[in-house]
mmCIF file of C-alpha atoms and ligand atoms in Angstrom:
data_model
loop_
_atom_site.group_PDB
_atom_site.id
_atom_site.type_symbol
_atom_site.label_atom_id
_atom_site.label_comp_id
_atom_site.label_asym_id
_atom_site.label_seq_id
_atom_site.Cartn_x
_atom_site.Cartn_y
_atom_site.Cartn_z
ATOM 1 C CA MET A 1 29.714 8.256 -11.621
ATOM 2 C CA LYS A 2 27.946 5.189 -12.913
ATOM 3 C CA PRO A 3 25.355 3.145 -11.015
ATOM 4 C CA PRO A 4 26.472 -0.165 -9.482
ATOM 5 C CA PRO A 5 25.233 -3.274 -11.346
ATOM 6 C CA PHE A 6 21.668 -4.394 -10.660
ATOM 7 C CA ASP A 7 19.036 -6.712 -12.115
ATOM 8 C CA TYR A 8 15.870 -5.233 -13.556
ATOM 9 C CA ALA A 9 12.329 -6.608 -13.704
ATOM 10 C CA VAL A 10 9.103 -5.044 -14.954
ATOM 11 C CA ALA A 11 6.019 -5.830 -12.863
ATOM 12 C CA SER A 12 2.818 -5.987 -14.888
ATOM 13 C CA ASP A 13 0.528 -5.908 -11.861
ATOM 14 C CA LEU A 14 0.649 -5.369 -8.101
ATOM 15 C CA ASN A 15 0.853 -9.065 -7.189
ATOM 16 C CA GLU A 16 3.869 -9.521 -9.448
ATOM 17 C CA ALA A 17 5.519 -6.473 -7.848
ATOM 18 C CA PHE A 18 4.898 -7.845 -4.336
ATOM 19 C CA ALA A 19 6.306 -11.289 -5.298
ATOM 20 C CA LEU A 20 9.467 -9.765 -6.818
ATOM 21 C CA LEU A 21 10.062 -7.518 -3.809
ATOM 22 C CA GLU A 22 9.442 -10.275 -1.266
ATOM 23 C CA ALA A 23 11.887 -12.618 -3.010
ATOM 24 C CA ASP A 24 14.785 -10.166 -2.590
ATOM 25 C CA GLU A 25 15.280 -8.078 0.525
ATOM 26 C CA ASP A 26 17.712 -5.803 -1.336
ATOM 27 C CA ALA A 27 15.270 -5.103 -4.171
ATOM 28 C CA LYS A 28 13.961 -1.573 -4.684
ATOM 29 C CA VAL A 29 10.979 -0.137 -6.501
ATOM 30 C CA ILE A 30 11.507 2.253 -9.396
ATOM 31 C CA ALA A 31 8.682 4.446 -10.712
ATOM 32 C CA GLY A 32 9.742 7.625 -12.567
ATOM 33 C CA GLY A 33 13.414 7.197 -11.641
ATOM 34 C CA GLN A 34 13.925 10.947 -11.170
ATOM 35 C CA SER A 35 15.208 10.578 -7.606
ATOM 36 C CA LEU A 36 16.400 6.972 -7.586
ATOM 37 C CA ILE A 37 18.615 7.091 -10.692
ATOM 38 C CA PRO A 38 20.641 10.066 -9.367
ATOM 39 C CA LEU A 39 20.993 8.236 -6.023
ATOM 40 C CA LEU A 40 22.261 5.115 -7.811
ATOM 41 C CA SER A 41 24.657 7.149 -9.928
ATOM 42 C CA LEU A 42 26.073 8.725 -6.776
ATOM 43 C CA ARG A 43 26.187 5.244 -5.220
ATOM 44 C CA PHE A 44 24.065 6.309 -2.272
ATOM 45 C CA ALA A 45 21.978 3.191 -2.965
ATOM 46 C CA SER A 46 22.994 -0.196 -4.356
ATOM 47 C CA PRO A 47 19.954 -2.454 -4.742
ATOM 48 C CA THR A 48 20.419 -5.907 -6.253
ATOM 49 C CA LEU A 49 17.168 -5.647 -8.228
ATOM 50 C CA LEU A 50 15.029 -2.765 -9.501
ATOM 51 C CA VAL A 51 11.326 -3.602 -9.727
ATOM 52 C CA ASP A 52 9.782 -1.271 -12.298
ATOM 53 C CA ILE A 53 6.147 -0.503 -11.391
ATOM 54 C CA SER A 54 5.621 2.204 -14.011
ATOM 55 C CA ARG A 55 3.407 -0.008 -16.221
ATOM 56 C CA ILE A 56 0.820 -0.898 -13.563
ATOM 57 C CA ARG A 57 -1.995 1.087 -15.169
ATOM 58 C CA GLU A 58 -4.418 0.885 -12.240
ATOM 59 C CA LEU A 59 -2.057 3.076 -10.191
ATOM 60 C CA ARG A 60 -2.324 6.087 -12.501
ATOM 61 C CA ALA A 61 -5.985 6.999 -11.970
ATOM 62 C CA ILE A 62 -7.160 10.284 -10.445
ATOM 63 C CA ARG A 63 -10.797 10.083 -9.364
ATOM 64 C CA CYS A 64 -13.353 11.456 -6.936
ATOM 65 C CA VAL A 65 -14.659 9.011 -4.348
ATOM 66 C CA GLY A 66 -17.466 10.742 -2.469
ATOM 67 C CA GLU A 67 -16.001 13.885 -0.921
ATOM 68 C CA THR A 68 -12.450 12.643 -1.391
ATOM 69 C CA LEU A 69 -10.043 12.966 -4.286
ATOM 70 C CA SER A 70 -7.990 9.794 -4.801
ATOM 71 C CA ILE A 71 -4.726 10.233 -6.701
ATOM 72 C CA GLY A 72 -2.949 7.095 -7.936
ATOM 73 C CA ALA A 73 0.719 6.677 -7.069
ATOM 74 C CA LEU A 74 1.739 6.640 -10.731
ATOM 75 C CA ALA A 75 0.057 9.940 -11.582
ATOM 76 C CA ARG A 76 2.874 12.080 -12.964
ATOM 77 C CA HIS A 77 3.673 15.482 -11.519
ATOM 78 C CA SER A 78 2.464 16.911 -14.852
ATOM 79 C CA ASP A 79 -0.895 15.115 -14.371
ATOM 80 C CA ILE A 80 -1.305 16.836 -10.986
ATOM 81 C CA GLU A 81 -0.512 20.148 -12.674
ATOM 82 C CA THR A 82 -3.092 19.751 -15.452
ATOM 83 C CA ASP A 83 -5.847 17.387 -14.232
ATOM 84 C CA ALA A 84 -9.291 19.030 -14.103
ATOM 85 C CA ALA A 85 -10.414 17.210 -10.927
ATOM 86 C CA VAL A 86 -7.236 18.241 -9.085
ATOM 87 C CA ALA A 87 -7.721 21.862 -10.219
ATOM 88 C CA THR A 88 -11.326 21.811 -8.977
ATOM 89 C CA TYR A 89 -11.049 19.867 -5.707
ATOM 90 C CA ALA A 90 -7.418 20.303 -4.664
ATOM 91 C CA PRO A 91 -6.114 23.516 -6.316
ATOM 92 C CA LEU A 92 -3.357 23.750 -3.681
ATOM 93 C CA LEU A 93 -1.816 20.557 -5.097
ATOM 94 C CA ALA A 94 -2.086 21.850 -8.672
ATOM 95 C CA ALA A 95 -0.375 25.110 -7.665
ATOM 96 C CA ALA A 96 2.413 23.290 -5.825
ATOM 97 C CA ALA A 97 3.043 20.976 -8.804
ATOM 98 C CA THR A 98 4.241 23.904 -10.926
ATOM 99 C CA TRP A 99 7.080 24.391 -8.412
ATOM 100 C CA VAL A 100 8.357 20.800 -8.646
ATOM 101 C CA ALA A 101 11.553 20.674 -10.688
ATOM 102 C CA HIS A 102 11.395 21.294 -14.461
ATOM 103 C CA PRO A 103 8.829 20.174 -17.080
ATOM 104 C CA GLN A 104 10.968 17.247 -18.253
ATOM 105 C CA ILE A 105 11.165 15.902 -14.679
ATOM 106 C CA ARG A 106 7.467 16.577 -14.045
ATOM 107 C CA ASN A 107 6.663 14.472 -17.134
ATOM 108 C CA ARG A 108 8.467 11.438 -15.657
ATOM 109 C CA GLY A 109 8.365 11.821 -11.872
ATOM 110 C CA THR A 110 5.416 10.250 -10.083
ATOM 111 C CA PHE A 111 3.286 11.453 -7.186
ATOM 112 C CA GLY A 112 3.851 8.195 -5.266
ATOM 113 C CA GLY A 113 7.607 8.387 -5.891
ATOM 114 C CA ALA A 114 7.808 11.904 -4.455
ATOM 115 C CA ILE A 115 5.862 10.768 -1.393
ATOM 116 C CA ALA A 116 7.882 7.584 -0.830
ATOM 117 C CA HIS A 117 11.103 9.588 -1.295
ATOM 118 C CA SER A 118 9.943 11.913 1.525
ATOM 119 C CA ASP A 119 12.360 14.771 0.882
ATOM 120 C CA SER A 120 11.996 17.612 3.373
ATOM 121 C CA ALA A 121 12.582 20.089 0.514
ATOM 122 C CA ALA A 122 9.874 18.575 -1.715
ATOM 123 C CA GLU A 123 6.564 20.343 -2.310
ATOM 124 C CA PHE A 124 4.026 17.488 -2.235
ATOM 125 C CA PRO A 125 4.738 16.124 1.277
ATOM 126 C CA ALA A 126 4.246 19.639 2.721
ATOM 127 C CA VAL A 127 0.966 20.030 0.847
ATOM 128 C CA LEU A 128 -0.261 16.629 2.050
ATOM 129 C CA LEU A 129 0.536 17.598 5.653
ATOM 130 C CA ALA A 130 -1.398 20.857 5.223
ATOM 131 C CA MET A 131 -4.389 19.082 3.663
ATOM 132 C CA GLY A 132 -4.535 16.259 6.213
ATOM 133 C CA ALA A 133 -4.143 13.652 3.456
ATOM 134 C CA THR A 134 -4.183 9.880 3.880
ATOM 135 C CA ILE A 135 -1.498 7.724 2.259
ATOM 136 C CA VAL A 136 -2.842 4.393 0.984
ATOM 137 C CA THR A 137 -0.272 1.592 0.862
ATOM 138 C CA ARG A 138 -0.503 -2.047 -0.109
ATOM 139 C CA SER A 139 1.566 -5.218 0.298
ATOM 140 C CA SER A 140 0.751 -8.910 -0.021
ATOM 141 C CA ALA A 141 -0.559 -8.643 3.571
ATOM 142 C CA GLY A 142 -3.254 -6.142 2.544
ATOM 143 C CA GLU A 143 -3.977 -2.421 2.515
ATOM 144 C CA ARG A 144 -3.100 0.227 5.113
ATOM 145 C CA ARG A 145 -4.197 3.859 5.411
ATOM 146 C CA THR A 146 -1.860 6.213 7.218
ATOM 147 C CA ALA A 147 -2.309 9.907 7.998
ATOM 148 C CA ALA A 148 0.379 11.983 6.260
ATOM 149 C CA ARG A 149 1.546 13.231 9.666
ATOM 150 C CA ASP A 150 2.324 9.629 10.722
ATOM 151 C CA PHE A 151 3.677 8.543 7.332
ATOM 152 C CA PHE A 152 6.592 10.971 6.938
ATOM 153 C CA GLY A 153 9.639 10.571 9.166
ATOM 154 C CA SER A 154 12.997 12.287 9.262
ATOM 155 C CA HIS A 155 15.868 12.007 6.762
ATOM 156 C CA PHE A 156 13.946 10.389 3.882
ATOM 157 C CA GLN A 157 12.279 7.833 6.184
ATOM 158 C CA THR A 158 8.609 6.854 5.993
ATOM 159 C CA SER A 159 6.403 4.252 7.638
ATOM 160 C CA LEU A 160 6.663 2.050 4.489
ATOM 161 C CA GLN A 161 7.822 -1.528 5.102
ATOM 162 C CA HIS A 162 9.891 -3.559 2.645
ATOM 163 C CA GLY A 163 7.541 -5.031 0.033
ATOM 164 C CA GLU A 164 4.916 -2.338 0.583
ATOM 165 C CA LEU A 165 3.947 0.162 -2.132
ATOM 166 C CA VAL A 166 2.269 3.533 -2.025
ATOM 167 C CA THR A 167 -0.786 2.916 -4.215
ATOM 168 C CA ALA A 168 -2.756 6.162 -3.815
ATOM 169 C CA VAL A 169 -3.204 9.308 -1.775
ATOM 170 C CA GLU A 170 -6.589 10.551 -0.588
ATOM 171 C CA VAL A 171 -7.103 14.263 -0.082
ATOM 172 C CA PRO A 172 -10.290 15.910 1.163
ATOM 173 C CA GLY A 173 -12.144 17.608 -1.724
ATOM 174 C CA GLY A 174 -12.541 21.339 -1.102
ATOM 175 C CA ASP A 175 -15.782 23.330 -0.990
ATOM 176 C CA ALA A 176 -16.831 26.996 -0.973
ATOM 177 C CA GLY A 177 -15.306 27.509 2.477
ATOM 178 C CA THR A 178 -11.889 26.093 1.567
ATOM 179 C CA ARG A 179 -8.954 28.505 1.431
ATOM 180 C CA TRP A 180 -5.365 27.792 0.416
ATOM 181 C CA GLY A 181 -2.055 29.463 -0.196
ATOM 182 C CA PHE A 182 1.374 28.378 -1.421
ATOM 183 C CA SER A 183 4.675 30.219 -1.436
ATOM 184 C CA GLU A 184 8.237 29.064 -2.045
ATOM 185 C CA PHE A 185 11.645 30.601 -2.487
ATOM 186 C CA ALA A 186 14.248 28.921 -4.699
ATOM 187 C CA ARG A 187 17.316 30.378 -6.376
ATOM 188 C CA ARG A 188 15.881 29.535 -9.799
ATOM 189 C CA LYS A 189 12.409 28.260 -10.697
ATOM 190 C CA GLY A 190 12.655 24.453 -10.689
ATOM 191 C CA ASP A 191 15.447 24.248 -8.119
ATOM 192 C CA TYR A 192 14.730 22.599 -4.789
ATOM 193 C CA ALA A 193 13.278 25.101 -2.308
ATOM 194 C CA ILE A 194 15.393 27.040 0.159
ATOM 195 C CA GLY A 195 12.158 27.405 2.091
ATOM 196 C CA GLY A 196 8.441 27.354 1.487
ATOM 197 C CA ALA A 197 4.988 26.789 2.936
ATOM 198 C CA ALA A 198 1.598 25.368 1.988
ATOM 199 C CA VAL A 199 -1.531 26.523 3.855
ATOM 200 C CA HIS A 200 -4.943 24.852 3.897
ATOM 201 C CA ALA A 201 -7.860 26.384 5.810
ATOM 202 C CA ARG A 202 -11.648 26.589 6.052
ATOM 203 C CA VAL A 203 -13.834 29.603 6.797
ATOM 204 C CA ASP A 204 -17.545 29.679 7.638
ATOM 205 C CA ALA A 205 -20.205 31.819 5.953
ATOM 206 C CA SER A 206 -19.184 34.872 8.016
ATOM 207 C CA GLY A 207 -15.537 34.513 6.953
ATOM 208 C CA THR A 208 -14.416 33.240 10.361
ATOM 209 C CA CYS A 209 -11.608 30.684 10.228
ATOM 210 C CA VAL A 210 -12.799 27.266 11.475
ATOM 211 C CA ALA A 211 -9.707 25.203 10.622
ATOM 212 C CA ALA A 212 -6.154 25.922 9.500
ATOM 213 C CA SER A 213 -3.003 23.890 8.987
ATOM 214 C CA ALA A 214 0.239 24.218 7.082
ATOM 215 C CA GLY A 215 3.196 22.188 5.884
ATOM 216 C CA LEU A 216 6.659 23.736 5.788
ATOM 217 C CA ILE A 217 9.220 23.042 3.062
ATOM 218 C CA ALA A 218 12.932 22.502 3.816
ATOM 219 C CA ALA A 219 12.286 23.298 7.479
ATOM 220 C CA GLY A 220 13.746 20.237 9.180
ATOM 221 C CA PRO A 221 15.099 16.726 8.710
ATOM 222 C CA GLY A 222 11.786 15.601 7.190
ATOM 223 C CA PRO A 223 8.514 17.026 5.883
ATOM 224 C CA THR A 224 7.424 19.406 8.667
ATOM 225 C CA PRO A 225 3.911 20.338 9.859
ATOM 226 C CA ALA A 226 3.450 23.891 11.203
ATOM 227 C CA ASP A 227 2.457 22.998 14.728
ATOM 228 C CA ASP A 228 -0.068 25.143 16.628
ATOM 229 C CA LEU A 229 -0.596 27.549 13.741
ATOM 230 C CA ASP A 230 -4.363 27.128 14.194
ATOM 231 C CA LEU A 231 -4.225 28.584 17.722
ATOM 232 C CA GLU A 232 -3.717 32.067 16.244
ATOM 233 C CA LEU A 233 -6.263 31.694 13.446
ATOM 234 C CA VAL A 234 -9.280 29.575 14.371
ATOM 235 C CA GLY A 235 -12.293 31.555 15.619
ATOM 236 C CA ARG A 236 -11.085 34.788 13.957
ATOM 237 C CA ARG A 237 -11.638 36.737 10.781
ATOM 238 C CA VAL A 238 -7.925 36.529 10.124
ATOM 239 C CA THR A 239 -6.002 39.824 10.001
ATOM 240 C CA GLU A 240 -2.402 40.622 9.096
ATOM 241 C CA ASP A 241 -1.566 40.679 12.828
ATOM 242 C CA ASP A 242 -3.089 37.198 13.286
ATOM 243 C CA ALA A 243 -1.038 35.932 10.342
ATOM 244 C CA ARG A 244 2.129 37.467 11.793
ATOM 245 C CA ARG A 245 1.494 35.819 15.186
ATOM 246 C CA ALA A 246 0.767 32.473 13.510
ATOM 247 C CA VAL A 247 4.090 32.705 11.634
ATOM 248 C CA ASP A 248 5.983 33.517 14.851
ATOM 249 C CA ARG A 249 4.366 30.588 16.654
ATOM 250 C CA ALA A 250 4.986 28.114 13.802
ATOM 251 C CA THR A 251 8.611 29.086 13.167
ATOM 252 C CA GLN A 252 9.986 29.851 16.641
ATOM 253 C CA GLY A 253 11.292 26.318 17.278
ATOM 254 C CA LEU A 254 12.603 25.641 13.751
ATOM 255 C CA THR A 255 16.275 24.938 13.171
ATOM 256 C CA PRO A 256 16.680 24.260 9.440
ATOM 257 C CA GLU A 257 20.170 23.090 8.513
ATOM 258 C CA SER A 258 22.717 25.689 7.442
ATOM 259 C CA ASN A 259 23.867 24.852 3.921
ATOM 260 C CA VAL A 260 25.306 26.451 0.776
ATOM 261 C CA HIS A 261 22.065 28.405 0.317
ATOM 262 C CA GLY A 262 22.225 30.141 3.681
ATOM 263 C CA SER A 263 22.555 29.941 7.424
ATOM 264 C CA SER A 264 19.920 28.295 9.585
ATOM 265 C CA GLU A 265 18.698 31.756 10.682
ATOM 266 C CA PHE A 266 18.388 32.992 7.113
ATOM 267 C CA ARG A 267 16.501 29.878 6.078
ATOM 268 C CA ARG A 268 14.137 30.151 9.053
ATOM 269 C CA ALA A 269 13.386 33.730 7.957
ATOM 270 C CA VAL A 270 12.712 32.514 4.390
ATOM 271 C CA ILE A 271 10.320 29.846 5.682
ATOM 272 C CA GLY A 272 8.568 32.409 7.905
ATOM 273 C CA GLU A 273 8.151 34.852 5.033
ATOM 274 C CA SER A 274 6.873 32.053 2.772
ATOM 275 C CA LEU A 275 4.344 31.077 5.431
ATOM 276 C CA ARG A 276 3.243 34.701 5.849
ATOM 277 C CA ARG A 277 2.688 35.052 2.093
ATOM 278 C CA ALA A 278 0.804 31.737 1.921
ATOM 279 C CA LEU A 279 -1.444 32.862 4.824
ATOM 280 C CA HIS A 280 -2.085 36.208 3.119
ATOM 281 C CA GLN A 281 -3.041 34.397 -0.076
ATOM 282 C CA ALA A 282 -5.316 31.979 1.779
ATOM 283 C CA PHE A 283 -7.176 34.647 3.767
ATOM 284 C CA GLY A 284 -7.344 37.309 1.054
ATOM 285 C CA LEU A 285 -4.984 39.702 2.854
ATOM 286 C CA PRO A 286 -2.832 42.202 0.931
ATOM 287 C CA THR A 287 -0.078 40.485 -1.033
ATOM 288 C CA VAL A 288 3.081 41.872 -2.545
ATOM 289 C CA ASP A 289 4.495 40.141 -5.575
ATOM 290 C CA PHE A 290 8.250 40.499 -5.271
ATOM 291 C CA ARG A 291 8.998 38.883 -8.620
ATOM 292 C CA ARG A 292 10.515 41.439 -10.963
ATOM 293 C CA THR A 293 8.871 41.620 -14.354
ATOM 294 C CA SER A 294 11.202 44.318 -15.676
ATOM 295 C CA ALA A 295 14.481 45.878 -14.659
HETATM 296 C C1 FAD B 1 17.154 18.001 -11.321
HETATM 297 C C2 FAD B 1 16.030 17.544 -10.402
HETATM 298 C C3 FAD B 1 15.313 18.501 -9.715
HETATM 299 C C4 FAD B 1 14.291 18.103 -8.857
HETATM 300 N N1 FAD B 1 13.587 19.070 -8.192
HETATM 301 C C5 FAD B 1 12.581 18.702 -7.378
HETATM 302 C C6 FAD B 1 11.817 19.685 -6.684
HETATM 303 O O1 FAD B 1 12.008 20.902 -6.819
HETATM 304 N N2 FAD B 1 10.826 19.247 -5.860
HETATM 305 C C7 FAD B 1 10.555 17.903 -5.701
HETATM 306 O O2 FAD B 1 9.652 17.561 -4.946
HETATM 307 N N3 FAD B 1 11.250 16.965 -6.362
HETATM 308 C C8 FAD B 1 12.232 17.326 -7.193
HETATM 309 N N4 FAD B 1 12.929 16.346 -7.866
HETATM 310 C C9 FAD B 1 12.578 14.919 -7.647
HETATM 311 C C10 FAD B 1 11.427 14.488 -8.551
HETATM 312 O O3 FAD B 1 10.249 15.169 -8.206
HETATM 313 C C11 FAD B 1 11.119 12.976 -8.442
HETATM 314 O O4 FAD B 1 10.317 12.703 -9.529
HETATM 315 C C12 FAD B 1 10.386 12.464 -7.246
HETATM 316 O O5 FAD B 1 11.009 12.862 -6.042
HETATM 317 C C13 FAD B 1 10.382 10.925 -7.198
HETATM 318 O O6 FAD B 1 9.468 10.411 -8.096
HETATM 319 P P1 FAD B 1 9.882 9.221 -9.086
HETATM 320 O O7 FAD B 1 8.629 8.639 -9.620
HETATM 321 O O8 FAD B 1 10.854 9.736 -10.063
HETATM 322 O O9 FAD B 1 10.511 8.172 -8.045
HETATM 323 P P2 FAD B 1 11.758 7.203 -8.209
HETATM 324 O O10 FAD B 1 12.995 7.974 -8.465
HETATM 325 O O11 FAD B 1 11.438 6.115 -9.154
HETATM 326 O O12 FAD B 1 11.792 6.605 -6.723
HETATM 327 C C14 FAD B 1 12.107 7.423 -5.625
HETATM 328 C C15 FAD B 1 12.020 6.585 -4.331
HETATM 329 O O13 FAD B 1 10.668 6.223 -4.071
HETATM 330 C C16 FAD B 1 10.497 4.789 -4.099
HETATM 331 N N5 FAD B 1 9.199 4.594 -4.759
HETATM 332 C C17 FAD B 1 8.801 5.093 -5.945
HETATM 333 N N6 FAD B 1 7.497 4.835 -6.158
HETATM 334 C C18 FAD B 1 7.067 4.133 -5.080
HETATM 335 C C19 FAD B 1 5.794 3.593 -4.689
HETATM 336 N N7 FAD B 1 4.693 3.730 -5.447
HETATM 337 N N8 FAD B 1 5.714 2.931 -3.505
HETATM 338 C C20 FAD B 1 6.812 2.796 -2.708
HETATM 339 N N9 FAD B 1 8.028 3.305 -3.015
HETATM 340 C C21 FAD B 1 8.147 3.965 -4.185
HETATM 341 C C22 FAD B 1 11.709 4.253 -4.822
HETATM 342 O O14 FAD B 1 12.040 2.942 -4.395
HETATM 343 C C23 FAD B 1 12.777 5.263 -4.411
HETATM 344 O O15 FAD B 1 13.254 4.957 -3.123
HETATM 345 C C24 FAD B 1 13.964 16.713 -8.719
HETATM 346 C C25 FAD B 1 14.671 15.748 -9.429
HETATM 347 C C26 FAD B 1 15.707 16.159 -10.269
HETATM 348 C C27 FAD B 1 16.458 15.101 -11.040
#
């Protein structure tokens, strides 16, 4: 199918973007276009005007601000994959980026676009939930900072208002006590996940877990935090039994949708196994690599 007709305007700075959006309540932002263009072509969206923000250079920066890593909304997925500061201070994000779609899409798709799109099966929202990130948004009324947990809603909804843009995301920079793990299952590398999990944790000098959280991929109608996972991990030198109990606690109430990839039960098992593997990676427990390298 072809997209419905729309007008198109390029914003050269944030104020121009705000003015264009405020003048038309049916206007929509376009950044990398990797989610929006397919939606238009399927006629799931029919904006009157597309406001292209991809040339607002100030939104592409990735920089350290104190103990925090600030990632601009227009950083491409491929920037997250290759940026030295991301690799050093937020390696979980860099690892997750390699699972997002295919290289061609990662070269166009933007970090802010993936966050605003808020797909339950997307990697970055789950990672931001695990890391306790803050989403920075701006409109002509000023700037807001929202915890990832409060930003993402269900069925592609977020706390964004019309005329408001994601401008950056702040993630806590890791240190020697930071631990992370990421695991995902998809039919083919680059496909959307059938299930997955991102784990972020801290241990003290004795190796005892002092904080742990996780985001689950394709687990519900929106990006899904793994509630109460920490109750089985914090205060312990985490063992395989602790990880197993944490998985049971985090997945017992999940009811992912049945779809062409599997029943709800199957998909809950995939998410649980992904979470177990991510916990094993994070806490240095034995891992099994199930990927076949030869027949
Ligand atoms: C074949 C294919 C496979 C894919 N596989 C995956 C995958 O495995 N995992 C995954 O996570 N994604 C996947 N994607 C989606 C891809 O990652 C998109 O790039 C991303 O979801 C959206 O980024 P974008 O910059 O392209 O946003 P756009 O398509 O330009 O916009 C998406 C939405 O976000 C809004 N928006 C964009 N930027 C902002 C902003 N700064 N502030 C406010 N609103 C904004 C737009 O109005 C629109 O509603 C896939 C896409 C394709 C085509």
